[in-house]
Amino acid sequence: MSLQRRSPVCHDDRMEQGGRPSDGGWQSRVLTERFGRLRVGLLIAIASFWIVAPNIPSSAIRDEVDWLWEPAEEMGLVQDWAVFSPNPRSQSIDVRARIEFDDGSIDFWDVPEFDPTIGALRSYRWHKWQERIRLNNREFRWPAAAEWIAHQYERDGRLPRRVTMIRRWIDHDPLIAGAPAPDSGWNEFEFFVWEREL
Amino acid sequence: MIEDVKELGHRLFVAPRTAWPAAIARVVIGVAILLWAITMAFDSSALLGDDALVGVEFASNRARYLALDSTVAINIALFVLSLVAIAIIVGWRPSLWFLVAFALLVAVQRRNDMILNSGDIILRDLTLLLALAPTGAAMSVDRVRQHGRGSFWTSATVAPWGLRLVQLQLIVVYFFAFWSKSGELWKNGTAVSTAFRLQDLQRFGELSVIVENIWVVTFLTWSTLVVELALAALLWVKRLRPYLIVLGVVLHLTIDALVLVGFFGFAMVAGLMTFLDADRVDAAVKRRTTGRTDELSQPIRSGS
């Protein structure tokens, strides 16, 4: 007695005459008609343009034609690959909040930290938030953020009276041969104060 | 001349080959989407809910597909996204589910664009583009449903035009990542030291050897540029491709191990899988499955 198993289907067995793709789903079937090939050609041309063109460096001409890839960006196909460029930023950054209560006590809120393995896939989102919220051009978002932080500290009838948003940073100068990495200590600046309406 | 162009076009976009690279990319990106949804769910209330750190009024003005303006709606969307990711991983109608995953990713991400990085963007771009590739033509439930259980480790021959768009996207990312690094720190070879000293981006803390040893720092800085340029320019060269894929994977694993980049490395590695040599993968799979079939075909001796 022997155990027999059906032989796996080999792709070569399914190859049709003339080197046409076999069994490859709609992506292959669509190529069997002339109109289908035309549609695929058009799709490749438009998608390729939408992938490449938005990356072209800024210029007067580029600004004139950026409406051409506006539909892609609206749809969600976005291009922006300037990572650590033109230089890595030269500051470590942190945002924290000082919470003052009616009874005079003080607490601090910091962006949550998670374990560096799986938790790192959560941490980066909070770090992105602090990277952006600290900027002056996000001023319109500060009151809502401070209010949210105050809300997190409302417990047992204890209400925050004031939340002070603080940006903190370390300056990193470029490395010099033969010297330790030139970093400043933490600097602080209070950039927004929220007070509870009485 | 016209015939040559036609021949090139046929070879690039139509000439059939096995679907292993697309299928492997499908599985990797599916796992990335699943992890993305699960990790997002832990912070859905704080970052995306109706009483979140960034309020609903600050949601993106761009198309959101679904107005996910409450914690319940967000959690349902993330749950559905997880199920969709599983369907993608196992290869059940992946093209359809890639489109659904793309719409859900955009809807969730545009609810709060303050927390996005390049990894989130490339994840959704590749999700959309993989919908155009025949990712279910190998190693998939679809394949098993069509041809029976023995066909899981087999591949159809497919037209690669959809995969070319994924490959183009990868090359564009590498090229413009290289191109945009025009600053003084990249030129003088110290950029990696500065990048790895950013405390808010460190994953496991600071490694002094890669931030203070000028020789190591310079080597890492310039080799990053060389690898990015090589991946942008030479991935089409068949002879060099295996080495470049390995270099690319090493680059992303290194960055991932040291820096909080979210899903960037994961998505890029998925994209790199589309450059695998379809014939080589097919031969390797056949060697393994033939060996296994032979093993199973051996007569079972009584008393053994």
Coordinates of C-alpha atoms in Angstrom, one line a residue:
Chain A
M1 CA 0.0 0.0 0.0
S2 CA 1.3 3.4 -0.8
L3 CA 0.2 6.9 0.0
Q4 CA -0.5 8.6 -3.3
R5 CA -1.1 12.3 -3.6
R6 CA -2.5 14.2 -6.6
S7 CA 0.4 15.9 -8.3
P8 CA 0.4 19.6 -7.9
V9 CA -0.8 21.5 -11.0
C10 CA 2.3 22.7 -12.8
H11 CA 2.2 26.1 -14.3
D12 CA 3.7 24.7 -17.5
D13 CA 0.7 22.4 -17.9
R14 CA -1.5 25.4 -18.0
M15 CA 0.5 27.5 -20.5
E16 CA -1.6 28.1 -23.5
Q17 CA -0.3 28.1 -27.1
G18 CA 1.5 31.3 -28.2
G19 CA 3.0 32.2 -24.8
R20 CA -0.2 33.9 -23.5
P21 CA -0.6 34.1 -19.7
S22 CA -2.7 31.3 -18.2
D23 CA -5.0 31.3 -15.3
G24 CA -3.7 34.7 -14.1
G25 CA -7.0 36.3 -13.1
W26 CA -8.6 39.3 -14.7
Q27 CA -5.1 40.9 -15.0
S28 CA -4.3 38.4 -17.7
R29 CA -7.8 37.9 -19.2
V30 CA -8.1 41.6 -19.9
L31 CA -5.2 41.3 -22.3
T32 CA -6.9 38.9 -24.6
E33 CA -9.1 41.6 -26.2
R34 CA -7.8 44.6 -28.1
F35 CA -9.9 47.0 -26.1
G36 CA -8.7 45.4 -22.9
R37 CA -5.1 45.9 -23.9
L38 CA -5.9 49.5 -24.7
R39 CA -7.4 50.0 -21.3
V40 CA -4.4 48.4 -19.6
G41 CA -2.0 50.6 -21.6
L42 CA -3.9 53.7 -20.6
L43 CA -4.0 52.6 -16.9
I44 CA -0.3 52.0 -16.9
A45 CA 0.4 55.4 -18.5
I46 CA -1.8 57.3 -16.1
A47 CA -0.6 55.4 -12.9
S48 CA 3.0 55.8 -13.9
F49 CA 2.6 59.5 -14.4
W50 CA 0.8 59.8 -11.0
I51 CA 3.7 57.8 -9.3
V52 CA 6.5 59.8 -10.9
A53 CA 5.4 63.4 -11.6
P54 CA 4.4 64.6 -8.1
N55 CA 8.0 63.9 -7.0
I56 CA 9.5 66.4 -9.5
P57 CA 11.2 69.2 -7.6
S58 CA 9.3 72.4 -7.1
S59 CA 9.4 74.9 -9.9
A60 CA 7.2 77.4 -11.7
I61 CA 6.3 74.9 -14.4
R62 CA 5.6 72.1 -11.9
D63 CA 3.2 74.4 -10.0
E64 CA 1.4 75.1 -13.3
V65 CA 0.6 71.5 -13.9
D66 CA 0.1 70.0 -10.4
W67 CA -3.6 69.8 -11.1
L68 CA -2.7 66.8 -13.3
W69 CA -2.0 64.6 -10.3
E70 CA -4.5 66.2 -8.0
P71 CA -7.0 63.3 -8.6
A72 CA -4.4 60.8 -7.4
E73 CA -3.7 62.7 -4.2
E74 CA -7.5 63.1 -3.6
M75 CA -7.8 59.4 -4.1
G76 CA -5.1 58.7 -1.6
L77 CA -2.1 57.8 -3.8
V78 CA 0.3 60.3 -2.3
Q79 CA 4.0 60.8 -3.1
D80 CA 6.4 62.3 -0.5
W81 CA 9.7 60.5 0.0
A82 CA 11.9 63.2 1.5
V83 CA 13.1 61.0 4.5
F84 CA 15.8 62.6 6.7
S85 CA 16.3 65.2 4.1
P86 CA 17.8 67.5 3.0
N87 CA 19.4 66.8 6.4
P88 CA 18.1 64.9 9.4
R89 CA 16.6 67.4 11.8
S90 CA 19.1 68.7 14.4
Q91 CA 16.9 68.6 17.4
S92 CA 15.5 65.8 19.6
I93 CA 12.0 66.9 20.5
D94 CA 9.4 66.3 23.2
V95 CA 6.1 67.8 24.2
R96 CA 4.9 67.6 27.7
A97 CA 2.1 69.3 29.6
R98 CA 2.1 70.7 33.2
I99 CA -1.3 70.3 34.8
E100 CA -2.2 72.5 37.7
F101 CA -5.1 71.6 39.9
D102 CA -7.4 73.7 42.1
D103 CA -5.8 72.5 45.2
G104 CA -2.4 73.7 44.0
S105 CA -1.0 70.3 43.2
I106 CA 0.9 69.8 39.9
D107 CA 1.2 66.8 37.6
F108 CA 2.9 66.2 34.2
W109 CA 1.6 64.5 31.1
D110 CA 4.0 63.0 28.6
V111 CA 3.5 61.3 25.3
P112 CA 3.0 57.6 26.2
E113 CA 5.9 55.2 25.6
F114 CA 5.5 51.5 24.8
D115 CA 7.8 48.5 24.6
P116 CA 10.4 48.8 21.8
T117 CA 9.4 45.7 20.0
I118 CA 5.7 45.5 19.1
G119 CA 4.9 48.7 21.0
A120 CA 7.2 50.6 18.7
L121 CA 4.5 50.2 16.1
R122 CA 2.3 52.4 18.3
S123 CA 4.9 54.8 19.6
Y124 CA 5.7 56.3 16.3
R125 CA 2.2 57.7 15.9
W126 CA 2.4 59.6 19.2
H127 CA 5.9 60.9 18.3
K128 CA 4.6 62.1 15.0
W129 CA 1.9 64.0 16.8
Q130 CA 4.3 65.7 19.1
E131 CA 6.6 66.5 16.2
R132 CA 3.8 68.4 14.5
I133 CA 1.7 69.9 17.4
R134 CA 4.7 71.8 18.6
L135 CA 5.0 73.9 15.4
N136 CA 3.7 77.4 15.4
N137 CA 1.7 76.8 12.3
R138 CA -0.4 74.3 14.2
E139 CA -1.4 76.9 16.8
F140 CA -5.0 76.5 15.9
R141 CA -4.8 72.9 17.3
W142 CA -3.3 73.8 20.6
P143 CA -6.5 74.6 22.6
A144 CA -8.1 71.3 21.7
A145 CA -5.0 69.3 22.5
A146 CA -4.6 71.0 25.9
E147 CA -8.3 70.5 26.7
W148 CA -8.0 66.8 25.9
I149 CA -5.0 66.5 28.2
A150 CA -7.0 68.4 31.0
H151 CA -9.9 65.9 30.4
Q152 CA -7.5 63.0 31.0
Y153 CA -6.8 64.3 34.5
E154 CA -10.4 64.9 35.7
R155 CA -10.8 62.3 38.4
D156 CA -12.8 62.1 41.6
G157 CA -14.0 65.6 41.3
R158 CA -10.5 66.9 41.0
L159 CA -10.4 69.3 38.0
P160 CA -7.3 70.7 36.3
R161 CA -7.3 74.5 36.5
R162 CA -4.5 75.2 34.0
V163 CA -2.6 73.2 31.4
T164 CA 0.7 74.5 30.2
M165 CA 2.0 73.0 27.0
I166 CA 5.8 72.8 26.9
R167 CA 8.1 72.1 24.0
R168 CA 11.4 70.6 25.0
W169 CA 14.4 70.0 22.7
I170 CA 18.0 69.0 22.6
D171 CA 20.2 70.5 19.9
H172 CA 22.5 68.1 18.1
D173 CA 25.5 69.6 16.4
P174 CA 27.2 67.6 13.6
L175 CA 29.7 65.0 14.8
I176 CA 33.4 66.1 14.9
A177 CA 36.2 63.5 14.6
G178 CA 37.8 62.6 17.9
A179 CA 35.2 64.3 20.0
P180 CA 32.1 63.0 21.8
A181 CA 28.8 63.7 20.1
P182 CA 28.0 67.4 20.7
D183 CA 24.6 67.6 22.2
S184 CA 23.0 70.3 24.4
G185 CA 20.9 69.5 27.5
W186 CA 17.2 69.7 27.4
N187 CA 15.8 73.2 26.6
E188 CA 12.2 74.2 27.4
F189 CA 9.7 76.7 26.2
E190 CA 6.1 77.1 27.3
F191 CA 4.1 77.6 24.1
F192 CA 0.5 77.5 25.2
V193 CA -1.5 77.9 28.3
W194 CA -5.1 76.6 28.7
E195 CA -7.2 77.7 31.6
R196 CA -10.5 76.3 32.7
E197 CA -13.4 78.7 32.3
L198 CA -14.9 79.4 35.8
Chain B
M1 CA 12.4 50.5 -34.2
I2 CA 8.6 50.3 -33.6
E3 CA 8.9 46.5 -33.5
D4 CA 11.7 46.8 -30.9
V5 CA 9.5 49.0 -28.7
K6 CA 6.6 46.6 -29.1
E7 CA 8.8 43.7 -28.2
L8 CA 10.1 45.6 -25.2
G9 CA 6.6 46.5 -24.1
H10 CA 5.5 42.9 -24.5
R11 CA 8.4 41.6 -22.5
L12 CA 7.9 44.1 -19.7
F13 CA 4.1 44.1 -19.4
V14 CA 2.7 41.0 -21.0
A15 CA 5.2 38.1 -21.3
P16 CA 3.9 35.5 -18.8
R17 CA 5.8 34.4 -15.8
T18 CA 5.0 32.7 -12.5
A19 CA 3.2 34.8 -9.9
W20 CA 5.5 33.9 -6.9
P21 CA 6.9 37.4 -6.4
A22 CA 3.4 39.0 -6.4
A23 CA 2.1 36.3 -4.0
I24 CA 5.0 36.8 -1.6
A25 CA 4.5 40.6 -1.6
R26 CA 0.8 40.0 -1.0
V27 CA 1.5 38.0 2.1
V28 CA 4.0 40.5 3.5
I29 CA 1.8 43.5 2.9
G30 CA -1.2 41.6 4.3
V31 CA 0.7 41.0 7.5
A32 CA 1.7 44.7 7.6
I33 CA -1.9 45.8 7.2
L34 CA -3.0 43.4 9.9
L35 CA -0.4 44.7 12.3
W36 CA -1.2 48.3 11.3
A37 CA -4.9 47.7 12.2
I38 CA -4.2 45.9 15.4
T39 CA -1.7 48.4 16.7
M40 CA -4.0 51.3 15.7
A41 CA -6.9 49.7 17.5
F42 CA -5.0 50.0 20.8
D43 CA -5.0 53.8 20.4
S44 CA -8.2 54.3 18.5
S45 CA -10.0 56.1 21.3
A46 CA -7.1 58.4 22.1
L47 CA -6.0 59.2 18.6
L48 CA -9.1 58.8 16.4
G49 CA -12.2 58.6 18.5
D50 CA -15.0 61.1 19.0
D51 CA -13.2 62.6 22.0
A52 CA -9.7 62.1 20.7
L53 CA -6.5 64.2 21.2
V54 CA -7.1 65.5 17.6
G55 CA -10.7 66.3 17.2
V56 CA -13.0 65.3 14.4
E57 CA -13.1 68.9 13.2
F58 CA -9.4 68.5 12.2
A59 CA -10.0 65.5 10.0
S60 CA -8.5 65.9 6.5
N61 CA -10.5 67.8 3.9
R62 CA -9.6 65.3 1.2
A63 CA -11.7 62.3 0.2
R64 CA -12.2 60.0 3.2
Y65 CA -14.4 57.4 1.6
L66 CA -16.1 56.8 5.0
A67 CA -16.8 59.4 7.6
L68 CA -15.3 57.7 10.6
D69 CA -16.3 60.3 13.2
S70 CA -16.9 58.2 16.3
T71 CA -14.9 55.7 18.3
V72 CA -17.4 52.9 17.4
A73 CA -17.1 53.6 13.7
I74 CA -13.3 53.7 13.9
N75 CA -13.2 50.4 15.8
I76 CA -15.6 48.7 13.3
A77 CA -13.4 50.0 10.4
L78 CA -10.3 48.6 12.1
F79 CA -11.9 45.3 12.8
V80 CA -13.1 45.0 9.2
L81 CA -9.6 46.0 8.0
S82 CA -8.1 43.2 10.1
L83 CA -10.5 40.7 8.5
V84 CA -9.6 42.1 5.0
A85 CA -5.9 41.7 5.8
I86 CA -6.4 38.1 6.7
A87 CA -8.3 37.5 3.4
I88 CA -5.3 39.1 1.6
I89 CA -2.8 37.0 3.5
V90 CA -4.6 33.7 2.6
G91 CA -5.2 34.9 -0.9
W92 CA -9.0 34.9 -1.1
R93 CA -10.0 37.4 -3.8
P94 CA -7.0 39.6 -3.0
S95 CA -7.5 42.2 -5.7
L96 CA -10.9 43.1 -4.3
W97 CA -9.8 43.1 -0.7
F98 CA -6.7 45.2 -1.6
L99 CA -9.1 47.9 -2.9
V100 CA -11.2 47.7 0.2
A101 CA -8.1 47.8 2.4
F102 CA -6.9 50.9 0.6
A103 CA -10.2 52.7 1.1
L104 CA -10.2 51.8 4.8
L105 CA -6.6 52.8 5.3
V106 CA -7.3 56.2 3.6
A107 CA -10.5 56.6 5.6
V108 CA -8.7 55.9 9.0
Q109 CA -5.5 57.8 8.1
R110 CA -7.4 60.9 7.0
R111 CA -9.3 61.0 10.2
N112 CA -6.1 62.2 11.9
D113 CA -3.2 63.0 9.6
M114 CA -1.1 64.4 12.5
I115 CA 0.1 60.9 13.3
L116 CA 1.1 59.7 9.8
N117 CA 4.6 59.1 8.6
S118 CA 6.0 57.9 5.2
G119 CA 5.5 54.3 6.3
D120 CA 1.7 54.9 6.4
I121 CA 1.7 56.5 3.0
I122 CA 3.8 53.8 1.3
L123 CA 1.7 51.1 2.9
R124 CA -1.5 52.4 1.4
D125 CA 0.2 53.2 -2.0
L126 CA 1.4 49.6 -2.3
T127 CA -2.0 48.3 -1.1
L128 CA -3.6 50.2 -4.0
L129 CA -1.1 49.1 -6.6
L130 CA -1.1 45.5 -5.5
A131 CA -4.8 45.4 -6.3
L132 CA -3.7 45.6 -10.0
A133 CA -1.3 42.7 -9.7
P134 CA -2.2 39.0 -9.9
T135 CA -1.3 38.3 -6.3
G136 CA -3.8 35.5 -5.9
A137 CA -2.3 33.4 -8.7
A138 CA 0.0 31.4 -6.4
M139 CA 0.0 30.3 -2.8
S140 CA -3.6 31.2 -2.3
V141 CA -7.1 30.1 -1.4
D142 CA -8.2 31.2 -4.9
R143 CA -5.7 28.8 -6.4
V144 CA -6.8 25.9 -4.2
R145 CA -10.5 26.6 -4.9
Q146 CA -9.8 26.5 -8.7
H147 CA -7.4 23.5 -8.8
G148 CA -7.7 21.5 -5.6
R149 CA -5.6 21.1 -2.5
G150 CA -2.4 20.0 -4.3
S151 CA -2.2 23.3 -6.1
F152 CA -1.4 25.6 -3.1
W153 CA 2.4 25.5 -3.8
T154 CA 1.9 26.1 -7.5
S155 CA 1.7 29.2 -9.6
A156 CA -0.2 30.2 -12.7
T157 CA 1.6 32.1 -15.4
V158 CA 0.6 35.7 -15.3
A159 CA 1.0 39.0 -17.2
P160 CA 3.2 41.2 -15.0
W161 CA 1.9 44.6 -15.9
G162 CA 0.4 45.3 -12.5
L163 CA 3.5 44.3 -10.7
R164 CA 5.5 46.8 -12.9
L165 CA 3.6 49.6 -11.2
V166 CA 4.5 48.3 -7.7
Q167 CA 8.2 48.1 -8.9
L168 CA 8.0 51.6 -10.4
Q169 CA 6.7 52.9 -7.1
L170 CA 9.6 51.3 -5.2
I171 CA 12.2 52.7 -7.5
V172 CA 10.6 56.2 -7.2
V173 CA 10.8 56.0 -3.4
Y174 CA 14.5 55.0 -3.5
F175 CA 15.4 57.5 -6.1
F176 CA 13.7 60.5 -4.5
A177 CA 14.8 59.4 -1.0
F178 CA 18.3 59.6 -2.4
W179 CA 17.8 62.8 -4.4
S180 CA 16.3 64.7 -1.5
K181 CA 19.3 64.0 0.8
S182 CA 21.2 67.0 -0.5
G183 CA 22.1 68.5 2.8
E184 CA 25.6 69.2 4.2
L185 CA 25.4 66.4 6.8
W186 CA 24.9 63.8 4.0
K187 CA 27.8 65.2 2.1
N188 CA 30.2 65.4 5.0
G189 CA 29.2 61.9 6.1
T190 CA 27.8 62.7 9.6
A191 CA 24.0 62.5 8.9
V192 CA 23.6 59.0 10.4
S193 CA 25.1 60.2 13.7
T194 CA 22.6 63.1 13.9
A195 CA 19.7 60.8 12.9
F196 CA 20.5 58.2 15.4
R197 CA 21.0 60.8 18.2
L198 CA 17.3 61.9 17.9
Q199 CA 16.0 60.6 21.1
D200 CA 12.3 60.8 20.1
L201 CA 13.1 58.4 17.2
Q202 CA 15.3 55.9 19.0
R203 CA 13.8 52.4 19.4
F204 CA 16.3 50.7 21.7
G205 CA 18.3 53.7 22.9
E206 CA 21.5 55.1 21.6
L207 CA 24.4 53.0 20.3
S208 CA 27.5 55.0 20.9
V209 CA 29.6 53.2 18.2
I210 CA 27.2 54.4 15.4
V211 CA 26.9 57.9 16.7
E212 CA 30.4 58.7 17.9
N213 CA 32.9 56.7 15.8
I214 CA 33.5 59.0 12.8
W215 CA 34.7 56.1 10.6
V216 CA 31.6 54.0 11.3
V217 CA 29.3 57.0 10.9
T218 CA 30.8 58.1 7.6
F219 CA 30.6 54.5 6.3
L220 CA 27.0 54.2 7.3
T221 CA 26.0 57.6 5.9
W222 CA 27.6 57.2 2.5
S223 CA 26.6 53.5 2.2
T224 CA 23.0 54.5 2.8
L225 CA 23.2 56.9 -0.1
V226 CA 25.0 54.3 -2.3
V227 CA 22.4 51.6 -1.4
E228 CA 19.4 53.9 -2.1
L229 CA 20.9 55.0 -5.4
A230 CA 21.7 51.4 -6.4
L231 CA 18.2 50.3 -5.5
A232 CA 16.8 53.1 -7.6
A233 CA 19.0 52.5 -10.6
L234 CA 20.1 48.9 -10.7
L235 CA 17.2 46.8 -9.6
W236 CA 16.3 46.3 -13.2
V237 CA 19.6 44.6 -13.8
K238 CA 18.8 40.9 -13.4
R239 CA 22.4 39.8 -12.5
L240 CA 22.6 42.3 -9.6
R241 CA 19.0 42.0 -8.4
P242 CA 19.5 39.2 -5.7
Y243 CA 22.3 41.2 -4.1
L244 CA 20.4 44.4 -4.2
I245 CA 17.3 42.8 -2.7
V246 CA 19.4 41.5 0.2
L247 CA 21.1 44.9 0.6
G248 CA 17.6 46.6 0.6
V249 CA 16.3 44.2 3.2
V250 CA 19.4 44.7 5.4
L251 CA 19.0 48.5 5.1
H252 CA 15.4 48.4 6.2
L253 CA 15.9 45.9 9.0
T254 CA 18.8 48.0 10.3
I255 CA 16.8 51.2 10.2
D256 CA 13.8 49.4 11.7
A257 CA 15.8 48.0 14.5
L258 CA 17.2 51.4 15.5
V259 CA 14.7 54.0 14.5
L260 CA 10.9 54.4 15.1
V261 CA 9.8 54.4 11.5
G262 CA 6.5 52.4 11.9
F263 CA 5.6 50.4 8.9
F264 CA 8.1 51.9 6.4
G265 CA 10.5 49.0 6.4
F266 CA 7.7 46.4 6.4
A267 CA 6.1 48.0 3.3
M268 CA 9.4 48.5 1.5
V269 CA 10.4 44.9 2.1
A270 CA 7.1 43.8 0.7
G271 CA 7.7 45.9 -2.4
L272 CA 11.2 44.5 -2.8
M273 CA 9.7 41.0 -2.9
T274 CA 8.1 41.9 -6.3
F275 CA 11.7 42.0 -7.7
L276 CA 12.4 38.3 -6.8
D277 CA 13.2 36.2 -9.8
A278 CA 10.0 34.4 -10.6
D279 CA 11.7 31.5 -12.3
R280 CA 14.2 30.9 -9.5
V281 CA 11.4 31.0 -6.9
D282 CA 9.4 28.6 -9.0
A283 CA 12.3 26.2 -9.3
A284 CA 13.0 26.3 -5.5
V285 CA 9.3 25.7 -4.7
K286 CA 9.2 22.8 -7.2
R287 CA 12.3 21.3 -5.7
R288 CA 10.7 21.4 -2.2
T289 CA 7.2 20.2 -3.3
T290 CA 8.6 17.5 -5.5
G291 CA 10.7 16.2 -2.6
R292 CA 7.7 16.2 -0.4
T293 CA 5.6 14.4 -3.0
D294 CA 8.3 11.8 -3.4
E295 CA 8.5 11.3 0.3
L296 CA 4.7 10.9 0.5
S297 CA 4.8 8.5 -2.5
Q298 CA 7.2 6.1 -0.7
P299 CA 5.5 2.8 0.1
I300 CA 4.7 2.5 3.8
R301 CA 6.4 -0.7 4.9
S302 CA 4.5 -2.9 7.3
G303 CA 6.1 -3.1 10.7
S304 CA 8.2 0.0 10.2

